[in-house]
């Protein structure tokens, strides 16, 4: 390992020939037995709409064998590799320069050398001819000076280089890459997405905890000043007709909450003899708002997104603003930065204290 460290120092110092020595050193390490494996499908889940995004939902039980066959095509799960832990002491002492430029150079070289090993690997593991094995390639995807890893497949990074293209030029910090987070979900309102992106950017650009908490406290006041029906969650009402027919046939039927909320809008619209407001039909984009206990027993109600003039019977409803704040603000923040163990209750307490003296 010490020899490998010295070779890596030579590479970062500009000695391009060092990469070949590194390859030879790593080849001398003990080879692990390679074998193919097949497994049964345990569970298939409907993940719903992904808004055109890629869905990363492949998990391998045996991490030493991250490949499998899908429809007779060999596919490979993501592979994460870090040289930092190996050279942590040398980096922190200044013996190895650890800058954006040197990191890009290092991992590009590692990627090139890894690619050279694929033909032999494919032949050894899958009896694949060299001509076919040469088409297997890997590549260095992103470089980010700071990232926040929340859970498996849920992370964010401030990317300064993506696949060889710098994104931190002309004063830019780069671009925010977020995977599996609430600021990408279709049921998160755009204004909440923008706020979450702002908080995440602060976290990834070394803003202090005090500044982050102060911004959350400030935004909480902005959120509470909004009209109650603006604090709902966006949804698309599907299969309303089918659920209504089922309920008419067999009594009260179980259905998704946003469908029930849409039917509640149609019910109150009909009860109030409202011929001007739009009826919610299959495929309508709606905003679902939570309600306090009421005579109708409704726990939520939806409104059409495109309804410009909301009727008085709707705006007079007892909206549960605290519950919607808990869902849209506290819940989303907890999912995003809960791993940092910030006490978000402080932002609620500070906000309540400030409101007492807000004339």
mmCIF file of C-alpha atoms in Angstrom:
data_model
loop_
_atom_site.group_PDB
_atom_site.id
_atom_site.type_symbol
_atom_site.label_atom_id
_atom_site.label_comp_id
_atom_site.label_asym_id
_atom_site.label_seq_id
_atom_site.Cartn_x
_atom_site.Cartn_y
_atom_site.Cartn_z
ATOM 1 C CA UNK A 1 0.000 0.000 0.000
ATOM 2 C CA UNK A 2 2.885 2.367 0.789
ATOM 3 C CA UNK A 3 4.312 1.703 -2.666
ATOM 4 C CA UNK A 4 0.951 2.496 -4.211
ATOM 5 C CA UNK A 5 0.800 5.802 -2.318
ATOM 6 C CA UNK A 6 4.224 6.806 -3.594
ATOM 7 C CA UNK A 7 3.191 6.002 -7.140
ATOM 8 C CA UNK A 8 0.022 8.060 -6.734
ATOM 9 C CA UNK A 9 2.087 11.024 -5.536
ATOM 10 C CA UNK A 10 4.197 10.729 -8.670
ATOM 11 C CA UNK A 11 1.088 10.763 -10.829
ATOM 12 C CA UNK A 12 -0.302 13.870 -9.163
ATOM 13 C CA UNK A 13 3.104 15.497 -9.522
ATOM 14 C CA UNK A 14 2.837 15.113 -13.287
ATOM 15 C CA UNK A 15 4.588 11.779 -13.953
ATOM 16 C CA UNK A 16 2.236 10.198 -16.489
ATOM 17 C CA UNK A 17 4.234 6.953 -16.576
ATOM 18 C CA UNK A 18 3.264 6.361 -12.956
ATOM 19 C CA UNK A 19 -0.157 5.150 -13.976
ATOM 20 C CA UNK A 20 1.340 2.034 -15.552
ATOM 21 C CA UNK A 21 3.238 1.267 -12.359
ATOM 22 C CA UNK A 22 0.030 1.731 -10.383
ATOM 23 C CA UNK A 23 -1.714 -0.719 -12.666
ATOM 24 C CA UNK A 24 1.048 -3.310 -12.189
ATOM 25 C CA UNK A 25 0.941 -2.838 -8.420
ATOM 26 C CA UNK A 26 -2.794 -3.312 -8.279
ATOM 27 C CA UNK A 27 -2.589 -6.395 -10.519
ATOM 28 C CA UNK A 28 -0.301 -7.981 -7.921
ATOM 29 C CA UNK A 29 -2.989 -7.739 -5.268
ATOM 30 C CA UNK A 30 -4.884 -10.899 -4.439
ATOM 31 C CA UNK A 31 -7.485 -11.615 -7.093
ATOM 32 C CA UNK A 32 -10.960 -12.336 -5.875
ATOM 33 C CA UNK A 33 -12.891 -15.223 -7.318
ATOM 34 C CA UNK A 34 -15.287 -13.976 -9.974
ATOM 35 C CA UNK A 35 -18.507 -15.778 -10.718
ATOM 36 C CA UNK A 36 -21.792 -15.000 -12.352
ATOM 37 C CA UNK A 37 -25.045 -15.304 -10.519
ATOM 38 C CA UNK A 38 -28.719 -15.218 -11.197
ATOM 39 C CA UNK A 39 -31.519 -14.373 -8.832
ATOM 40 C CA UNK A 40 -35.281 -14.479 -8.725
ATOM 41 C CA UNK A 41 -37.446 -11.375 -8.884
ATOM 42 C CA UNK A 42 -38.629 -10.833 -5.319
ATOM 43 C CA UNK A 43 -40.892 -7.826 -5.720
ATOM 44 C CA UNK A 44 -42.126 -5.503 -8.471
ATOM 45 C CA UNK A 45 -43.373 -2.084 -7.408
ATOM 46 C CA UNK A 46 -45.161 0.660 -9.312
ATOM 47 C CA UNK A 47 -43.096 3.816 -8.735
ATOM 48 C CA UNK A 48 -45.652 6.048 -10.443
ATOM 49 C CA UNK A 49 -44.756 9.013 -12.595
ATOM 50 C CA UNK A 50 -41.066 9.937 -12.710
ATOM 51 C CA UNK A 51 -41.625 13.105 -14.770
ATOM 52 C CA UNK A 52 -39.311 11.830 -17.473
ATOM 53 C CA UNK A 53 -36.436 11.318 -15.037
ATOM 54 C CA UNK A 54 -34.305 8.204 -14.723
ATOM 55 C CA UNK A 55 -35.358 5.895 -11.921
ATOM 56 C CA UNK A 56 -32.479 4.407 -9.944
ATOM 57 C CA UNK A 57 -33.966 1.530 -8.014
ATOM 58 C CA UNK A 58 -31.604 -1.401 -8.481
ATOM 59 C CA UNK A 59 -30.059 -2.787 -5.321
ATOM 60 C CA UNK A 60 -27.729 -5.779 -5.208
ATOM 61 C CA UNK A 61 -27.822 -7.991 -2.131
ATOM 62 C CA UNK A 62 -24.226 -9.159 -2.718
ATOM 63 C CA UNK A 63 -22.167 -5.999 -3.202
ATOM 64 C CA UNK A 64 -19.170 -7.993 -4.439
ATOM 65 C CA UNK A 65 -21.208 -9.085 -7.479
ATOM 66 C CA UNK A 66 -22.919 -5.906 -8.732
ATOM 67 C CA UNK A 67 -23.847 -7.293 -12.141
ATOM 68 C CA UNK A 68 -26.769 -9.347 -13.399
ATOM 69 C CA UNK A 69 -28.625 -10.274 -16.571
ATOM 70 C CA UNK A 70 -31.736 -8.338 -17.592
ATOM 71 C CA UNK A 71 -33.533 -9.771 -20.630
ATOM 72 C CA UNK A 72 -30.288 -11.568 -21.499
ATOM 73 C CA UNK A 73 -28.332 -8.292 -21.427
ATOM 74 C CA UNK A 74 -25.515 -7.934 -18.944
ATOM 75 C CA UNK A 75 -26.081 -4.843 -16.806
ATOM 76 C CA UNK A 76 -24.051 -3.437 -13.944
ATOM 77 C CA UNK A 77 -25.106 -1.474 -10.912
ATOM 78 C CA UNK A 78 -23.398 1.819 -10.073
ATOM 79 C CA UNK A 79 -19.860 1.586 -8.740
ATOM 80 C CA UNK A 80 -18.518 4.230 -6.380
ATOM 81 C CA UNK A 81 -14.782 4.546 -5.876
ATOM 82 C CA UNK A 82 -12.845 6.984 -3.717
ATOM 83 C CA UNK A 83 -9.094 7.450 -3.444
ATOM 84 C CA UNK A 84 -9.468 10.028 -0.681
ATOM 85 C CA UNK A 85 -9.576 7.634 2.276
ATOM 86 C CA UNK A 86 -6.434 5.903 1.048
ATOM 87 C CA UNK A 87 -4.489 9.160 0.876
ATOM 88 C CA UNK A 88 -6.305 11.120 3.578
ATOM 89 C CA UNK A 89 -3.255 11.686 5.793
ATOM 90 C CA UNK A 90 -1.026 12.760 2.895
ATOM 91 C CA UNK A 91 -3.733 15.064 1.525
ATOM 92 C CA UNK A 92 -4.354 16.760 4.868
ATOM 93 C CA UNK A 93 -0.615 17.195 5.461
ATOM 94 C CA UNK A 94 -0.148 18.775 2.028
ATOM 95 C CA UNK A 95 2.074 16.017 0.621
ATOM 96 C CA UNK A 96 -0.474 15.281 -2.100
ATOM 97 C CA UNK A 97 -2.165 18.241 -3.807
ATOM 98 C CA UNK A 98 -5.927 17.722 -3.737
ATOM 99 C CA UNK A 99 -7.466 20.303 -6.045
ATOM 100 C CA UNK A 100 -10.205 20.126 -8.647
ATOM 101 C CA UNK A 101 -7.603 19.842 -11.386
ATOM 102 C CA UNK A 102 -5.572 17.059 -9.760
ATOM 103 C CA UNK A 103 -8.677 15.112 -8.782
ATOM 104 C CA UNK A 104 -10.004 15.254 -12.353
ATOM 105 C CA UNK A 105 -6.620 14.119 -13.663
ATOM 106 C CA UNK A 106 -6.401 11.259 -11.173
ATOM 107 C CA UNK A 107 -9.846 9.813 -11.781
ATOM 108 C CA UNK A 108 -9.635 10.219 -15.556
ATOM 109 C CA UNK A 109 -6.453 8.118 -15.499
ATOM 110 C CA UNK A 110 -8.072 5.543 -13.224
ATOM 111 C CA UNK A 111 -11.083 5.332 -15.551
ATOM 112 C CA UNK A 112 -8.847 4.775 -18.595
ATOM 113 C CA UNK A 113 -6.908 2.007 -16.861
ATOM 114 C CA UNK A 114 -10.064 0.314 -15.589
ATOM 115 C CA UNK A 115 -11.434 0.238 -19.140
ATOM 116 C CA UNK A 116 -8.326 -1.608 -20.310
ATOM 117 C CA UNK A 117 -9.120 -4.451 -17.908
ATOM 118 C CA UNK A 118 -12.618 -5.129 -19.233
ATOM 119 C CA UNK A 119 -11.782 -7.385 -22.217
ATOM 120 C CA UNK A 120 -9.889 -9.859 -19.989
ATOM 121 C CA UNK A 121 -12.526 -9.595 -17.275
ATOM 122 C CA UNK A 122 -15.358 -10.271 -19.719
ATOM 123 C CA UNK A 123 -13.546 -13.287 -21.115
ATOM 124 C CA UNK A 124 -12.729 -14.657 -17.664
ATOM 125 C CA UNK A 125 -16.118 -14.013 -16.089
ATOM 126 C CA UNK A 126 -18.503 -14.533 -19.021
ATOM 127 C CA UNK A 127 -16.446 -16.316 -21.712
ATOM 128 C CA UNK A 128 -16.898 -13.254 -23.902
ATOM 129 C CA UNK A 129 -14.550 -12.737 -26.924
ATOM 130 C CA UNK A 130 -12.122 -9.811 -26.672
ATOM 131 C CA UNK A 131 -13.848 -8.038 -29.567
ATOM 132 C CA UNK A 132 -17.091 -7.983 -27.592
ATOM 133 C CA UNK A 133 -15.449 -7.256 -24.260
ATOM 134 C CA UNK A 134 -13.908 -4.083 -25.667
ATOM 135 C CA UNK A 135 -17.322 -2.429 -25.948
ATOM 136 C CA UNK A 136 -17.695 -2.450 -22.143
ATOM 137 C CA UNK A 137 -16.692 0.986 -20.883
ATOM 138 C CA UNK A 138 -16.830 2.964 -17.692
ATOM 139 C CA UNK A 139 -16.291 6.659 -17.215
ATOM 140 C CA UNK A 140 -15.767 9.264 -14.580
ATOM 141 C CA UNK A 141 -19.097 11.030 -14.193
ATOM 142 C CA UNK A 142 -18.871 14.017 -11.847
ATOM 143 C CA UNK A 143 -16.453 15.835 -9.589
ATOM 144 C CA UNK A 144 -17.925 17.744 -6.651
ATOM 145 C CA UNK A 145 -16.034 19.475 -3.834
ATOM 146 C CA UNK A 146 -18.918 18.824 -1.453
ATOM 147 C CA UNK A 147 -21.900 16.480 -1.335
ATOM 148 C CA UNK A 148 -24.662 15.509 1.062
ATOM 149 C CA UNK A 149 -25.455 11.785 1.238
ATOM 150 C CA UNK A 150 -28.786 11.222 2.963
ATOM 151 C CA UNK A 151 -29.644 7.576 2.355
ATOM 152 C CA UNK A 152 -28.901 5.061 -0.341
ATOM 153 C CA UNK A 153 -29.764 6.565 -3.741
ATOM 154 C CA UNK A 154 -30.642 9.911 -2.170
ATOM 155 C CA UNK A 155 -27.924 12.534 -2.366
ATOM 156 C CA UNK A 156 -27.007 15.997 -3.596
ATOM 157 C CA UNK A 157 -23.716 17.385 -4.870
ATOM 158 C CA UNK A 158 -22.426 20.767 -6.022
ATOM 159 C CA UNK A 159 -20.889 19.610 -9.298
ATOM 160 C CA UNK A 160 -17.862 21.448 -10.683
ATOM 161 C CA UNK A 161 -17.119 19.016 -13.531
ATOM 162 C CA UNK A 162 -19.376 16.574 -15.320
ATOM 163 C CA UNK A 163 -17.930 14.074 -17.783
ATOM 164 C CA UNK A 164 -15.022 16.335 -18.633
ATOM 165 C CA UNK A 165 -16.940 19.613 -18.859
ATOM 166 C CA UNK A 166 -16.271 22.221 -16.185
ATOM 167 C CA UNK A 167 -19.350 23.848 -14.663
ATOM 168 C CA UNK A 168 -17.655 26.188 -12.171
ATOM 169 C CA UNK A 169 -16.334 28.754 -14.647
ATOM 170 C CA UNK A 170 -16.896 32.525 -14.782
ATOM 171 C CA UNK A 171 -17.662 32.804 -11.097
ATOM 172 C CA UNK A 172 -20.211 29.981 -11.057
ATOM 173 C CA UNK A 173 -20.127 27.518 -8.162
ATOM 174 C CA UNK A 174 -21.201 24.747 -10.510
ATOM 175 C CA UNK A 175 -24.615 23.156 -10.695
ATOM 176 C CA UNK A 176 -26.662 21.380 -8.082
ATOM 177 C CA UNK A 177 -27.220 17.700 -8.785
ATOM 178 C CA UNK A 178 -29.971 16.150 -6.674
ATOM 179 C CA UNK A 179 -31.030 12.525 -6.859
ATOM 180 C CA UNK A 180 -34.116 11.097 -5.171
ATOM 181 C CA UNK A 181 -34.851 14.287 -3.211
ATOM 182 C CA UNK A 182 -38.104 16.152 -2.567
ATOM 183 C CA UNK A 183 -37.045 19.160 -4.620
ATOM 184 C CA UNK A 184 -37.465 16.924 -7.683
ATOM 185 C CA UNK A 185 -40.854 15.455 -6.760
ATOM 186 C CA UNK A 186 -43.939 16.407 -8.730
ATOM 187 C CA UNK A 187 -46.045 16.658 -5.545
ATOM 188 C CA UNK A 188 -43.746 19.356 -4.139
ATOM 189 C CA UNK A 189 -44.923 22.870 -5.142
ATOM 190 C CA UNK A 190 -42.465 24.868 -7.230
ATOM 191 C CA UNK A 191 -42.050 27.534 -4.546
ATOM 192 C CA UNK A 192 -41.096 24.836 -2.016
ATOM 193 C CA UNK A 193 -38.731 23.275 -4.551
ATOM 194 C CA UNK A 194 -37.025 26.651 -4.996
ATOM 195 C CA UNK A 195 -36.693 27.068 -1.222
ATOM 196 C CA UNK A 196 -35.284 23.563 -0.736
ATOM 197 C CA UNK A 197 -32.801 24.210 -3.527
ATOM 198 C CA UNK A 198 -31.755 27.422 -1.783
ATOM 199 C CA UNK A 199 -31.211 25.622 1.545
ATOM 200 C CA UNK A 200 -29.338 22.774 -0.125
ATOM 201 C CA UNK A 201 -27.090 25.252 -1.943
ATOM 202 C CA UNK A 202 -26.304 26.931 1.379
ATOM 203 C CA UNK A 203 -25.386 23.558 2.900
ATOM 204 C CA UNK A 204 -23.124 22.663 -0.033
ATOM 205 C CA UNK A 205 -21.371 26.032 -0.118
ATOM 206 C CA UNK A 206 -20.295 26.052 3.527
ATOM 207 C CA UNK A 207 -22.945 28.421 4.881
ATOM 208 C CA UNK A 208 -23.002 28.369 8.669
ATOM 209 C CA UNK A 209 -25.675 26.498 10.603
ATOM 210 C CA UNK A 210 -26.816 29.813 12.086
ATOM 211 C CA UNK A 211 -27.356 31.339 8.634
ATOM 212 C CA UNK A 212 -29.260 28.272 7.434
ATOM 213 C CA UNK A 213 -31.528 28.244 10.484
ATOM 214 C CA UNK A 214 -32.116 31.993 10.145
ATOM 215 C CA UNK A 215 -33.188 31.549 6.509
ATOM 216 C CA UNK A 216 -35.591 28.741 7.467
ATOM 217 C CA UNK A 217 -37.096 30.941 10.191
ATOM 218 C CA UNK A 218 -37.495 33.779 7.703
ATOM 219 C CA UNK A 219 -39.105 31.572 5.089
ATOM 220 C CA UNK A 220 -41.503 30.132 7.650
ATOM 221 C CA UNK A 221 -42.922 33.637 8.100
ATOM 222 C CA UNK A 222 -43.286 33.980 4.319
ATOM 223 C CA UNK A 223 -45.064 30.625 4.152
ATOM 224 C CA UNK A 224 -47.490 31.482 6.959
ATOM 225 C CA UNK A 225 -48.405 34.724 5.192
ATOM 226 C CA UNK A 226 -49.672 32.803 2.164
ATOM 227 C CA UNK A 227 -53.373 32.145 1.646
ATOM 228 C CA UNK A 228 -54.445 28.764 3.090
ATOM 229 C CA UNK A 229 -55.469 27.259 -0.260
ATOM 230 C CA UNK A 230 -52.038 28.082 -1.711
ATOM 231 C CA UNK A 231 -50.342 25.696 0.745
ATOM 232 C CA UNK A 232 -51.618 22.450 -0.737
ATOM 233 C CA UNK A 233 -49.781 19.718 -2.606
ATOM 234 C CA UNK A 234 -50.014 19.486 -6.418
ATOM 235 C CA UNK A 235 -51.413 16.246 -7.804
ATOM 236 C CA UNK A 236 -53.035 14.892 -10.947
ATOM 237 C CA UNK A 237 -56.499 13.453 -10.405
ATOM 238 C CA UNK A 238 -56.729 10.131 -12.217
ATOM 239 C CA UNK A 239 -59.426 7.445 -12.283
ATOM 240 C CA UNK A 240 -62.004 9.653 -10.570
ATOM 241 C CA UNK A 241 -64.780 8.218 -12.736
ATOM 242 C CA UNK A 242 -63.824 4.625 -11.951
ATOM 243 C CA UNK A 243 -63.658 5.229 -8.204
ATOM 244 C CA UNK A 244 -66.979 7.101 -8.202
ATOM 245 C CA UNK A 245 -68.690 4.277 -10.061
ATOM 246 C CA UNK A 246 -67.208 1.739 -7.652
ATOM 247 C CA UNK A 247 -68.437 3.741 -4.676
ATOM 248 C CA UNK A 248 -71.919 4.142 -6.133
ATOM 249 C CA UNK A 249 -72.084 0.390 -6.695
ATOM 250 C CA UNK A 250 -70.623 -0.992 -3.464
ATOM 251 C CA UNK A 251 -70.747 1.884 -1.015
ATOM 252 C CA UNK A 252 -67.773 3.814 0.283
ATOM 253 C CA UNK A 253 -64.651 2.601 -1.513
ATOM 254 C CA UNK A 254 -60.977 2.886 -0.627
ATOM 255 C CA UNK A 255 -59.138 5.308 -2.905
ATOM 256 C CA UNK A 256 -56.035 7.535 -3.001
ATOM 257 C CA UNK A 257 -56.306 10.668 -0.872
ATOM 258 C CA UNK A 258 -56.057 13.095 -3.772
ATOM 259 C CA UNK A 259 -58.892 11.308 -5.580
ATOM 260 C CA UNK A 260 -61.079 11.543 -2.470
ATOM 261 C CA UNK A 261 -60.183 15.235 -2.163
ATOM 262 C CA UNK A 262 -61.193 15.803 -5.801
ATOM 263 C CA UNK A 263 -64.527 14.075 -5.286
ATOM 264 C CA UNK A 264 -65.051 16.280 -2.208
ATOM 265 C CA UNK A 265 -64.632 19.380 -4.403
ATOM 266 C CA UNK A 266 -67.205 18.065 -6.866
ATOM 267 C CA UNK A 267 -69.590 17.213 -4.021
ATOM 268 C CA UNK A 268 -69.447 20.678 -2.427
ATOM 269 C CA UNK A 269 -69.659 22.314 -5.848
ATOM 270 C CA UNK A 270 -72.887 20.424 -6.487
ATOM 271 C CA UNK A 271 -74.281 21.089 -2.983
ATOM 272 C CA UNK A 272 -73.683 24.824 -3.396
ATOM 273 C CA UNK A 273 -75.284 24.836 -6.836
ATOM 274 C CA UNK A 274 -72.038 26.249 -8.266
ATOM 275 C CA UNK A 275 -72.301 26.339 -12.058
ATOM 276 C CA UNK A 276 -69.285 28.609 -12.598
ATOM 277 C CA UNK A 277 -66.410 26.707 -11.013
ATOM 278 C CA UNK A 278 -64.844 23.886 -13.019
ATOM 279 C CA UNK A 279 -65.634 20.293 -12.159
ATOM 280 C CA UNK A 280 -62.629 18.049 -11.502
ATOM 281 C CA UNK A 281 -62.500 15.245 -14.054
ATOM 282 C CA UNK A 282 -59.995 12.504 -14.889
ATOM 283 C CA UNK A 283 -56.559 13.979 -15.583
ATOM 284 C CA UNK A 284 -57.213 17.377 -13.993
ATOM 285 C CA UNK A 285 -54.238 18.987 -12.260
ATOM 286 C CA UNK A 286 -55.255 19.841 -8.713
ATOM 287 C CA UNK A 287 -53.913 21.194 -5.449
ATOM 288 C CA UNK A 288 -54.870 19.139 -2.395
ATOM 289 C CA UNK A 289 -55.443 21.045 0.854
ATOM 290 C CA UNK A 290 -55.933 19.567 4.312
ATOM 291 C CA UNK A 291 -58.972 20.490 6.409
ATOM 292 C CA UNK A 292 -59.720 20.753 10.110
ATOM 293 C CA UNK A 293 -62.653 18.727 11.487
ATOM 294 C CA UNK A 294 -65.896 19.858 9.826
ATOM 295 C CA UNK A 295 -69.573 18.956 9.517
ATOM 296 C CA UNK A 296 -69.009 17.105 6.245
ATOM 297 C CA UNK A 297 -66.322 14.875 7.746
ATOM 298 C CA UNK A 298 -63.898 15.809 4.962
ATOM 299 C CA UNK A 299 -60.200 15.597 5.839
ATOM 300 C CA UNK A 300 -59.057 17.219 2.599
ATOM 301 C CA UNK A 301 -60.286 18.951 -0.518
ATOM 302 C CA UNK A 302 -58.748 19.572 -3.914
ATOM 303 C CA UNK A 303 -59.078 22.589 -6.166
ATOM 304 C CA UNK A 304 -58.387 22.775 -9.917
ATOM 305 C CA UNK A 305 -55.028 24.439 -10.581
ATOM 306 C CA UNK A 306 -56.480 26.541 -13.398
ATOM 307 C CA UNK A 307 -59.445 27.855 -11.400
ATOM 308 C CA UNK A 308 -58.843 31.631 -11.443
ATOM 309 C CA UNK A 309 -61.743 32.681 -9.185
ATOM 310 C CA UNK A 310 -62.188 30.388 -6.226
ATOM 311 C CA UNK A 311 -65.779 30.320 -4.881
ATOM 312 C CA UNK A 312 -66.589 31.654 -1.408
ATOM 313 C CA UNK A 313 -67.900 28.268 -0.257
ATOM 314 C CA UNK A 314 -64.353 26.982 -0.832
ATOM 315 C CA UNK A 315 -62.347 29.859 0.686
ATOM 316 C CA UNK A 316 -64.560 29.741 3.816
ATOM 317 C CA UNK A 317 -63.577 26.143 4.567
ATOM 318 C CA UNK A 318 -61.578 25.416 7.776
ATOM 319 C CA UNK A 319 -58.162 24.777 6.237
ATOM 320 C CA UNK A 320 -55.611 23.039 8.452
ATOM 321 C CA UNK A 321 -52.649 25.351 7.846
ATOM 322 C CA UNK A 322 -50.531 23.804 10.586
ATOM 323 C CA UNK A 323 -50.860 20.345 9.055
ATOM 324 C CA UNK A 324 -49.940 21.668 5.608
ATOM 325 C CA UNK A 325 -46.926 23.496 7.059
ATOM 326 C CA UNK A 326 -45.852 20.281 8.743
ATOM 327 C CA UNK A 327 -46.148 18.363 5.461
ATOM 328 C CA UNK A 328 -44.730 20.845 2.983
ATOM 329 C CA UNK A 329 -42.143 22.632 5.078
ATOM 330 C CA UNK A 330 -41.084 20.586 8.092
ATOM 331 C CA UNK A 331 -41.482 17.219 6.414
ATOM 332 C CA UNK A 332 -39.567 18.241 3.298
ATOM 333 C CA UNK A 333 -36.807 19.909 5.331
ATOM 334 C CA UNK A 334 -36.477 16.853 7.566
ATOM 335 C CA UNK A 335 -36.129 14.610 4.523
ATOM 336 C CA UNK A 336 -33.539 16.950 3.044
ATOM 337 C CA UNK A 337 -31.270 18.011 5.904
ATOM 338 C CA UNK A 338 -32.430 15.786 8.757
ATOM 339 C CA UNK A 339 -29.152 13.893 8.447
ATOM 340 C CA UNK A 340 -27.399 17.064 9.682
ATOM 341 C CA UNK A 341 -29.406 16.796 12.930
ATOM 342 C CA UNK A 342 -30.485 20.448 12.955
ATOM 343 C CA UNK A 343 -33.210 21.156 15.503
ATOM 344 C CA UNK A 344 -35.904 22.588 13.236
ATOM 345 C CA UNK A 345 -38.134 23.236 16.247
ATOM 346 C CA UNK A 346 -35.916 26.263 16.906
ATOM 347 C CA UNK A 347 -37.150 27.871 13.695
ATOM 348 C CA UNK A 348 -40.745 27.353 14.793
ATOM 349 C CA UNK A 349 -40.057 28.750 18.262
ATOM 350 C CA UNK A 350 -38.162 31.747 16.895
ATOM 351 C CA UNK A 351 -40.915 32.437 14.412
ATOM 352 C CA UNK A 352 -43.638 32.269 17.065
ATOM 353 C CA UNK A 353 -41.664 34.607 19.333
ATOM 354 C CA UNK A 354 -41.182 37.114 16.516
ATOM 355 C CA UNK A 355 -44.882 37.004 15.607
ATOM 356 C CA UNK A 356 -45.834 37.993 19.154
ATOM 357 C CA UNK A 357 -44.045 41.289 18.653
ATOM 358 C CA UNK A 358 -44.969 41.829 15.024
ATOM 359 C CA UNK A 359 -47.300 44.832 14.943
#
